[in-house]
Amino acid sequence: MNCAYHPRTLFLLAGLLVASLGVVRAEAQPTIKLGNLVDLTGPTSDQGKDIAQGRTDAVQYFNERGGINGKKIELVSVEYGFQPPRAVAAYKKFVEDDKVLLVLGYGTPDTEALRPYISKDKMPYVSGSYSGHLTDPRQTPYNFPGGIDYTSQIRIFLNYVKETWTDTSRKPRVAFIFADNAYGRAPIEAGRQYAKEIGVDLVDEEVIPTVLTDATSQLLTMKKKDPDFAYINTNTQWVPVVLKDSYKLGLKVKYMVNNYGIDERTPKLAVEAAEGVMGIQDVAYWGENVPGMKTLMEFHQKHHPNDTHASPYMRGWLWVIMTVEAIKRAGPSPTGESVKKALESLKDFDTWGLTPPFTYTSEDHRPTNRARLVMIKDGKIVQMREVSVERDMKWIGK
Amino acid sequence: MTDQLVFMLQLIITGIAVGGVYSLMALGFVLIYKASSVVNFGPGELVLFGAYVSWATILHMRFPLYVALPLTLVIAIALGLVIERGVLRPLIGQPIISVIMVTFGVASVIRGFLNMTWGSDTRPFPVLFSPEPFHLGPVPVSPVHLWSFVVVMALLAAFSVFFRFSLTGMAMRATADNQQVALSLGVSVKRVFALSWCIATVVSALGGIILGSVRGGVDFSLADLGLKVFPVVILGGLDSVPGAIIGGVLIGVLENLSGGYLDPIMGGGVKEVAPFVALVIILMLRPYGLFGKVEIERV
Amino acid sequence: MKCGGFRVSYRGDERIFDTAAPIVVLAMLFVVLALVPRFGGTYWLDVLNRIGIAIIGALGLNILVGYTGQISIGHAAFLAVGAYSTAILEAKAGLPFYLAIPGAALLTSLFGLVFGIPSLRLKGLYLAIATLAAHFITTYVIVHWESMTNGVLGFNVAPATLFGRPLDSDARIFYLIFALVVPAALFTKNLFRTRVGRAFIAIRDRDVAAGVMGVSLFKYKLLAFVISSFYAGVAGGLMAHHSRILFPDAFTLLVAIDYLAMIIIGGMGSILGSIFGAVFMILLPEVLKLTATSLTGVYPQAFGLIASTRDVVFGLAVIFFLMYEPQGLARIWGRVKSYWTLWPYSY
């Protein structure tokens, strides 16, 4: 009998493994637990890493200053690769095992899928997803998108088209290019309706896969309809592919990209194809001259000066800042309901200047209706002007 | 030219260009299979390896191009040797399912290793080719695609000559035919296997460099392209080098045509699935593909 | 003292357990399992549930790949068909779960029948590639047949109700899952005590010879696909009730590869192997997560490395087992058992 290893060694190893599993988390004083969902390995991981870092840093910052009402904040983090099934499993764990007070959510597919559970569990859910479907407290009372919602953004795009269109002989033609998932699709239906309302011709819609390698055939199909403007609703990792393919085909379309599709890295990735491309900026870029930036940069200098950061990092901070404020307002024994009410009490809340001031109400979970229009010029993102849409209650929840 | 015709031509030419890249990946696959009957189920990861290593040497460590590119290829050779010697050699003679799974395992290790070392951010790929498209009639073609096609054609010519006329090439073909007899004639089968893996990794690395240039960035989705290799090699024949090239181009064209014509009707996604539908059809009608050897047993 | 496999009658040869000892152990195991939901934390219950589902799926795949030698990378597609069929049958046809899951399993078997047909013409590698294509085509259909499956937006599954009580927590689903794992394992064991099972093994070992002996390759290969997909259908249906939201993402090619890894690492052609493999593959990321979390205090970057470490460990595990222990954990277990039984003798 040829035994390449001794069974007794196996038992020893098995014992060690079991023992190592026994490295139990020591019982600590009461903390405020926040569930933390991030994508570090999936199709949005380039942003997810920064977001995760931003959240961790912000929590550390607040803990260094005594936490919230004397209690330290504890992040219960789960990496889920942008795969909704894993998000669902993580959420179950957050609610039943860790008994978190609030969840810092992430992607649209999983946040939207979890809606019924979030409402049933009365779990305040601050999400990286800005889907319009999360903004109506009558349907999703516990969801709080952490930024200007996608529906408002597509309305900004359509308003821009209408405003800058000078040819009176015909209506302007637009196309939507969006990712084949709940995030990409979120604002499209509303976009269709709004375009019709304001008299803009939606001539084409192109679906691109979540993970995009080549958009040529979609762009060629779009070219047939000859749109003047196109709105791209996918992530920063994939937008450059669309832009480069468009450049190669020599398309004369003017592009606008949503907030999650454009950031400081886009000009580097798409190079000449990015020239003239516009985008919507929801949060300050790294190094921008806003009051809070100094604090972030000091922290970064102190703890990890060798990293580089882009706007997702700021979002990570932003969501923790507003969460901390809400929990503080909820008093010494916060519950899901009291935190929800506290979030809804945020009015013109100053997010350290990282975004326009946030206002949530019990009828409207859209934090803001203002953003900035940016354009890529000479390989850099240049801020053009502030834009806003009316807080039209007609578009709540759409 | 009418609009319809121009549209179709654009799709076809883009398909040929994209197909060139598929051909490169398929070439790596076919070479391994041809010489050692091993099926590599992780071709995407080899391409990924090439893309990341070339990125690292050019941008991260800032070697000049004429150092970085050969260095990448040398590292690719080393990888091929490690895989062949360390993993495949002990498994000679094992059932095919073991070999298939082990290549999945290797692919997983490569992917995990790359993720650990360089993380999964999208890295901008160094600009090796001018982005200005030039025009083939009414159709714009980017130089990157043209160059990849040229590289593929050059490799096709080189390999055809290699297999037909060089001693090593003949040795490889002999080994593919019948290992025992080749051994008895003095062919070092071990050397042939090692050589075939090294060539495959080098070719895949080239594919990675080209893909990186085409996309402008390297990230982990490059590996997903790897599975497209299968429709290509089934169409062209698992052990045929010209088959890999022609199959690659055909699949690229098929993809783009179905994308251009069927996507609007069926709501997207047809482009990705069309090669696999084609694969099933080919398997049912002509499993050896266009140029493969007729050797599949039937029941 | 009996030495080795000591059989004196055909009846004895067919027996599953030679002595009473394993039966006692199993009984104790069942008692422990029945008590787990009372005391276990939800997280680990969830893990156990996933293990249970994986065991059923792995048993099915093992029947096809391990016992009959037909390579299939399409297992994720079968799971998907089972899961979505269950969900759709319940939502659109109003069937209760105890009809929907078997119904879905039957549908999946039909699906398996269709995909078994290429196995009649293709062998080994070509069959593997055909199943690969089947996977992508199935995924495409699921994502784009939105009227039925809701595509990428996810399909909500209402909790199963048993005697008016909803099975909506991990603790309750646990009983359902393990109530199905036991018959699944038993059925598999019995299958290989019958001529059908022996036919499968004959096909794996030397299909031409089997054909010559009178084993109808046509019938038995298809049967293997059908039975294997039935298991996958059941596992899929359980998945639908366990996670209660179905996404096409839950059924990627990686899932199929994971199942193949389960039976390879666990042991092909072995029921115990399927169980070990399922436990190993599900626990591996959990152990890694625990290690990384406990390391985070010391080494904050550890958290981000979990996913890549999992890939590396998974790949290395597969390679290691294929090189040094092709018969998997089941074989190791067998060796350990005989070492203890026969000590101080070596055989």
mmCIF file of N, CA and C in Angstrom, chain B residues 154-232:
data_model
loop_
_atom_site.group_PDB
_atom_site.id
_atom_site.type_symbol
_atom_site.label_atom_id
_atom_site.label_comp_id
_atom_site.label_asym_id
_atom_site.label_seq_id
_atom_site.Cartn_x
_atom_site.Cartn_y
_atom_site.Cartn_z
ATOM 1 N N ALA B 154 1.007 36.384 -40.343
ATOM 2 C CA ALA B 154 2.431 36.066 -40.293
ATOM 3 C C ALA B 154 2.664 34.779 -39.508
ATOM 4 N N LEU B 155 1.951 34.670 -38.382
ATOM 5 C CA LEU B 155 2.116 33.461 -37.586
ATOM 6 C C LEU B 155 1.640 32.238 -38.356
ATOM 7 N N LEU B 156 0.537 32.400 -39.072
ATOM 8 C CA LEU B 156 0.028 31.279 -39.850
ATOM 9 C C LEU B 156 1.083 30.801 -40.824
ATOM 10 N N ALA B 157 1.660 31.758 -41.546
ATOM 11 C CA ALA B 157 2.701 31.387 -42.507
ATOM 12 C C ALA B 157 3.865 30.729 -41.794
ATOM 13 N N ALA B 158 4.309 31.353 -40.700
ATOM 14 C CA ALA B 158 5.470 30.828 -39.981
ATOM 15 C C ALA B 158 5.213 29.413 -39.501
ATOM 16 N N PHE B 159 4.017 29.198 -38.923
ATOM 17 C CA PHE B 159 3.759 27.868 -38.391
ATOM 18 C C PHE B 159 3.576 26.831 -39.478
ATOM 19 N N SER B 160 2.960 27.243 -40.582
ATOM 20 C CA SER B 160 2.815 26.269 -41.666
ATOM 21 C C SER B 160 4.179 25.803 -42.121
ATOM 22 N N VAL B 161 5.072 26.762 -42.305
ATOM 23 C CA VAL B 161 6.427 26.396 -42.720
ATOM 24 C C VAL B 161 7.086 25.534 -41.662
ATOM 25 N N PHE B 162 6.926 25.963 -40.410
ATOM 26 C CA PHE B 162 7.563 25.254 -39.303
ATOM 27 C C PHE B 162 7.129 23.797 -39.268
ATOM 28 N N PHE B 163 5.830 23.580 -39.340
ATOM 29 C CA PHE B 163 5.359 22.205 -39.204
ATOM 30 C C PHE B 163 5.702 21.368 -40.420
ATOM 31 N N ARG B 164 5.755 22.021 -41.567
ATOM 32 C CA ARG B 164 5.969 21.239 -42.768
ATOM 33 C C ARG B 164 7.441 20.915 -42.957
ATOM 34 N N PHE B 165 8.303 21.894 -42.696
ATOM 35 C CA PHE B 165 9.680 21.714 -43.136
ATOM 36 C C PHE B 165 10.719 21.556 -42.036
ATOM 37 N N SER B 166 10.421 22.014 -40.839
ATOM 38 C CA SER B 166 11.488 21.934 -39.857
ATOM 39 C C SER B 166 11.427 20.599 -39.136
ATOM 40 N N LEU B 167 12.583 20.205 -38.614
ATOM 41 C CA LEU B 167 12.677 18.918 -37.946
ATOM 42 C C LEU B 167 11.801 18.887 -36.695
ATOM 43 N N THR B 168 11.879 19.979 -35.929
ATOM 44 C CA THR B 168 11.075 20.025 -34.708
ATOM 45 C C THR B 168 9.590 19.989 -35.034
ATOM 46 N N GLY B 169 9.226 20.692 -36.078
ATOM 47 C CA GLY B 169 7.821 20.704 -36.462
ATOM 48 C C GLY B 169 7.343 19.314 -36.825
ATOM 49 N N MET B 170 8.169 18.623 -37.558
ATOM 50 C CA MET B 170 7.787 17.268 -37.931
ATOM 51 C C MET B 170 7.718 16.379 -36.703
ATOM 52 N N ALA B 171 8.652 16.610 -35.806
ATOM 53 C CA ALA B 171 8.616 15.827 -34.561
ATOM 54 C C ALA B 171 7.307 16.051 -33.837
ATOM 55 N N MET B 172 6.845 17.303 -33.817
ATOM 56 C CA MET B 172 5.591 17.597 -33.139
ATOM 57 C C MET B 172 4.433 16.895 -33.831
ATOM 58 N N ARG B 173 4.445 16.938 -35.125
ATOM 59 C CA ARG B 173 3.345 16.283 -35.836
ATOM 60 C C ARG B 173 3.363 14.785 -35.600
ATOM 61 N N ALA B 174 4.556 14.238 -35.569
ATOM 62 C CA ALA B 174 4.673 12.799 -35.316
ATOM 63 C C ALA B 174 4.120 12.448 -33.940
ATOM 64 N N THR B 175 4.469 13.255 -32.957
ATOM 65 C CA THR B 175 3.991 12.997 -31.607
ATOM 66 C C THR B 175 2.477 13.072 -31.560
ATOM 67 N N ALA B 176 1.919 14.037 -32.285
ATOM 68 C CA ALA B 176 0.463 14.173 -32.279
ATOM 69 C C ALA B 176 -0.184 12.948 -32.896
ATOM 70 N N ASP B 177 0.451 12.403 -33.888
ATOM 71 C CA ASP B 177 -0.101 11.238 -34.567
ATOM 72 C C ASP B 177 -0.097 10.021 -33.667
ATOM 73 N N ASN B 178 1.063 9.725 -33.124
ATOM 74 C CA ASN B 178 1.198 8.493 -32.374
ATOM 75 C C ASN B 178 2.430 8.598 -31.484
ATOM 76 N N GLN B 179 2.167 8.803 -30.195
ATOM 77 C CA GLN B 179 3.277 9.057 -29.283
ATOM 78 C C GLN B 179 4.250 7.896 -29.239
ATOM 79 N N GLN B 180 3.715 6.691 -29.188
ATOM 80 C CA GLN B 180 4.586 5.521 -29.032
ATOM 81 C C GLN B 180 5.568 5.425 -30.183
ATOM 82 N N VAL B 181 5.016 5.521 -31.375
ATOM 83 C CA VAL B 181 5.887 5.370 -32.539
ATOM 84 C C VAL B 181 6.908 6.496 -32.575
ATOM 85 N N ALA B 182 6.470 7.693 -32.270
ATOM 86 C CA ALA B 182 7.410 8.820 -32.277
ATOM 87 C C ALA B 182 8.537 8.550 -31.289
ATOM 88 N N LEU B 183 8.152 8.050 -30.104
ATOM 89 C CA LEU B 183 9.173 7.741 -29.107
ATOM 90 C C LEU B 183 10.160 6.725 -29.642
ATOM 91 N N SER B 184 9.589 5.724 -30.283
ATOM 92 C CA SER B 184 10.482 4.664 -30.758
ATOM 93 C C SER B 184 11.414 5.170 -31.849
ATOM 94 N N LEU B 185 11.028 6.234 -32.515
ATOM 95 C CA LEU B 185 11.885 6.773 -33.565
ATOM 96 C C LEU B 185 12.878 7.790 -33.035
ATOM 97 N N GLY B 186 12.860 8.006 -31.729
ATOM 98 C CA GLY B 186 13.865 8.894 -31.168
ATOM 99 C C GLY B 186 13.399 10.298 -30.894
ATOM 100 N N VAL B 187 12.115 10.546 -31.069
ATOM 101 C CA VAL B 187 11.625 11.899 -30.774
ATOM 102 C C VAL B 187 11.494 12.062 -29.271
ATOM 103 N N SER B 188 12.015 13.161 -28.772
ATOM 104 C CA SER B 188 11.861 13.403 -27.339
ATOM 105 C C SER B 188 10.467 13.964 -27.093
ATOM 106 N N VAL B 189 9.564 13.080 -26.711
ATOM 107 C CA VAL B 189 8.168 13.500 -26.541
ATOM 108 C C VAL B 189 8.056 14.545 -25.449
ATOM 109 N N LYS B 190 8.863 14.388 -24.421
ATOM 110 C CA LYS B 190 8.826 15.383 -23.338
ATOM 111 C C LYS B 190 9.135 16.763 -23.875
ATOM 112 N N ARG B 191 10.181 16.822 -24.716
ATOM 113 C CA ARG B 191 10.575 18.114 -25.257
ATOM 114 C C ARG B 191 9.456 18.684 -26.123
ATOM 115 N N VAL B 192 8.810 17.807 -26.885
ATOM 116 C CA VAL B 192 7.732 18.266 -27.762
ATOM 117 C C VAL B 192 6.603 18.866 -26.946
ATOM 118 N N PHE B 193 6.236 18.183 -25.883
ATOM 119 C CA PHE B 193 5.156 18.729 -25.056
ATOM 120 C C PHE B 193 5.520 20.097 -24.514
ATOM 121 N N ALA B 194 6.721 20.168 -23.943
ATOM 122 C CA ALA B 194 7.142 21.438 -23.359
ATOM 123 C C ALA B 194 7.121 22.524 -24.420
ATOM 124 N N LEU B 195 7.645 22.183 -25.588
ATOM 125 C CA LEU B 195 7.706 23.162 -26.654
ATOM 126 C C LEU B 195 6.308 23.630 -27.045
ATOM 127 N N SER B 196 5.384 22.687 -27.149
ATOM 128 C CA SER B 196 4.041 23.081 -27.591
ATOM 129 C C SER B 196 3.393 24.014 -26.583
ATOM 130 N N TRP B 197 3.562 23.753 -25.290
ATOM 131 C CA TRP B 197 2.989 24.666 -24.303
ATOM 132 C C TRP B 197 3.645 26.031 -24.365
ATOM 133 N N CYS B 198 4.955 26.048 -24.559
ATOM 134 C CA CYS B 198 5.630 27.342 -24.592
ATOM 135 C C CYS B 198 5.167 28.159 -25.795
ATOM 136 N N ILE B 199 5.069 27.507 -26.920
ATOM 137 C CA ILE B 199 4.578 28.248 -28.083
ATOM 138 C C ILE B 199 3.174 28.771 -27.815
ATOM 139 N N ALA B 200 2.370 27.913 -27.205
ATOM 140 C CA ALA B 200 0.991 28.333 -26.939
ATOM 141 C C ALA B 200 0.944 29.535 -26.017
ATOM 142 N N THR B 201 1.749 29.507 -24.951
ATOM 143 C CA THR B 201 1.700 30.647 -24.033
ATOM 144 C C THR B 201 2.225 31.903 -24.715
ATOM 145 N N VAL B 202 3.247 31.754 -25.538
ATOM 146 C CA VAL B 202 3.771 32.944 -26.229
ATOM 147 C C VAL B 202 2.711 33.526 -27.160
ATOM 148 N N VAL B 203 2.087 32.642 -27.913
ATOM 149 C CA VAL B 203 1.054 33.121 -28.834
ATOM 150 C C VAL B 203 -0.095 33.770 -28.073
ATOM 151 N N SER B 204 -0.466 33.161 -26.965
ATOM 152 C CA SER B 204 -1.535 33.770 -26.161
ATOM 153 C C SER B 204 -1.098 35.109 -25.600
ATOM 154 N N ALA B 205 0.187 35.197 -25.223
ATOM 155 C CA ALA B 205 0.671 36.472 -24.700
ATOM 156 C C ALA B 205 0.576 37.541 -25.780
ATOM 157 N N LEU B 206 0.944 37.172 -26.995
ATOM 158 C CA LEU B 206 0.790 38.123 -28.097
ATOM 159 C C LEU B 206 -0.663 38.541 -28.229
ATOM 160 N N GLY B 207 -1.526 37.540 -28.112
ATOM 161 C CA GLY B 207 -2.956 37.853 -28.161
ATOM 162 C C GLY B 207 -3.343 38.830 -27.070
ATOM 163 N N GLY B 208 -2.760 38.631 -25.894
ATOM 164 C CA GLY B 208 -3.066 39.528 -24.785
ATOM 165 C C GLY B 208 -2.611 40.941 -25.065
ATOM 166 N N ILE B 209 -1.421 41.065 -25.637
ATOM 167 C CA ILE B 209 -0.901 42.396 -25.953
ATOM 168 C C ILE B 209 -1.821 43.083 -26.957
ATOM 169 N N ILE B 210 -2.218 42.324 -27.962
ATOM 170 C CA ILE B 210 -3.083 42.925 -28.971
ATOM 171 C C ILE B 210 -4.442 43.287 -28.397
ATOM 172 N N LEU B 211 -5.007 42.358 -27.628
ATOM 173 C CA LEU B 211 -6.312 42.645 -27.024
ATOM 174 C C LEU B 211 -6.235 43.864 -26.122
ATOM 175 N N GLY B 212 -5.150 43.946 -25.361
ATOM 176 C CA GLY B 212 -4.989 45.106 -24.491
ATOM 177 C C GLY B 212 -4.960 46.383 -25.305
ATOM 178 N N SER B 213 -4.259 46.346 -26.424
ATOM 179 C CA SER B 213 -4.206 47.534 -27.260
ATOM 180 C C SER B 213 -5.567 47.855 -27.842
ATOM 181 N N VAL B 214 -6.283 46.828 -28.262
ATOM 182 C CA VAL B 214 -7.601 47.056 -28.843
ATOM 183 C C VAL B 214 -8.529 47.708 -27.832
ATOM 184 N N ARG B 215 -8.486 47.187 -26.603
ATOM 185 C CA ARG B 215 -9.432 47.697 -25.616
ATOM 186 C C ARG B 215 -8.941 48.938 -24.921
ATOM 187 N N GLY B 216 -7.655 49.163 -24.975
ATOM 188 C CA GLY B 216 -7.112 50.323 -24.287
ATOM 189 C C GLY B 216 -6.926 50.098 -22.810
ATOM 190 N N GLY B 217 -7.289 48.936 -22.324
ATOM 191 C CA GLY B 217 -7.115 48.711 -20.899
ATOM 192 C C GLY B 217 -7.059 47.222 -20.645
ATOM 193 N N VAL B 218 -6.440 46.832 -19.557
ATOM 194 C CA VAL B 218 -6.460 45.421 -19.193
ATOM 195 C C VAL B 218 -7.286 45.268 -17.933
ATOM 196 N N ASP B 219 -8.164 44.301 -17.972
ATOM 197 C CA ASP B 219 -8.856 43.932 -16.757
ATOM 198 C C ASP B 219 -9.316 42.503 -16.909
ATOM 199 N N PHE B 220 -9.983 42.002 -15.906
ATOM 200 C CA PHE B 220 -10.213 40.578 -15.868
ATOM 201 C C PHE B 220 -11.239 40.073 -16.868
ATOM 202 N N SER B 221 -11.989 40.972 -17.485
ATOM 203 C CA SER B 221 -12.965 40.476 -18.445
ATOM 204 C C SER B 221 -12.302 39.904 -19.684
ATOM 205 N N LEU B 222 -10.996 40.207 -19.875
ATOM 206 C CA LEU B 222 -10.300 39.648 -21.031
ATOM 207 C C LEU B 222 -10.399 38.134 -21.022
ATOM 208 N N ALA B 223 -10.402 37.564 -19.822
ATOM 209 C CA ALA B 223 -10.415 36.108 -19.731
ATOM 210 C C ALA B 223 -11.713 35.527 -20.267
ATOM 211 N N ASP B 224 -12.798 36.277 -20.164
ATOM 212 C CA ASP B 224 -14.074 35.729 -20.640
ATOM 213 C C ASP B 224 -14.037 35.466 -22.126
ATOM 214 N N LEU B 225 -13.230 36.247 -22.823
ATOM 215 C CA LEU B 225 -13.125 36.035 -24.256
ATOM 216 C C LEU B 225 -12.595 34.658 -24.546
ATOM 217 N N GLY B 226 -11.832 34.132 -23.600
ATOM 218 C CA GLY B 226 -11.178 32.860 -23.821
ATOM 219 C C GLY B 226 -12.138 31.764 -24.248
ATOM 220 N N LEU B 227 -13.353 31.776 -23.686
ATOM 221 C CA LEU B 227 -14.268 30.692 -24.027
ATOM 222 C C LEU B 227 -14.728 30.762 -25.469
ATOM 223 N N LYS B 228 -14.593 31.936 -26.096
ATOM 224 C CA LYS B 228 -14.985 32.034 -27.500
ATOM 225 C C LYS B 228 -14.086 31.182 -28.366
ATOM 226 N N VAL B 229 -12.959 30.770 -27.809
ATOM 227 C CA VAL B 229 -12.041 29.925 -28.552
ATOM 228 C C VAL B 229 -12.720 28.649 -29.024
ATOM 229 N N PHE B 230 -13.639 28.136 -28.224
ATOM 230 C CA PHE B 230 -14.197 26.829 -28.562
ATOM 231 C C PHE B 230 -14.995 26.809 -29.848
ATOM 232 N N PRO B 231 -15.897 27.761 -30.056
ATOM 233 C CA PRO B 231 -16.538 27.753 -31.371
ATOM 234 C C PRO B 231 -15.522 27.834 -32.500
ATOM 235 N N VAL B 232 -14.451 28.612 -32.278
ATOM 236 C CA VAL B 232 -13.460 28.769 -33.341
ATOM 237 C C VAL B 232 -12.789 27.449 -33.658
#
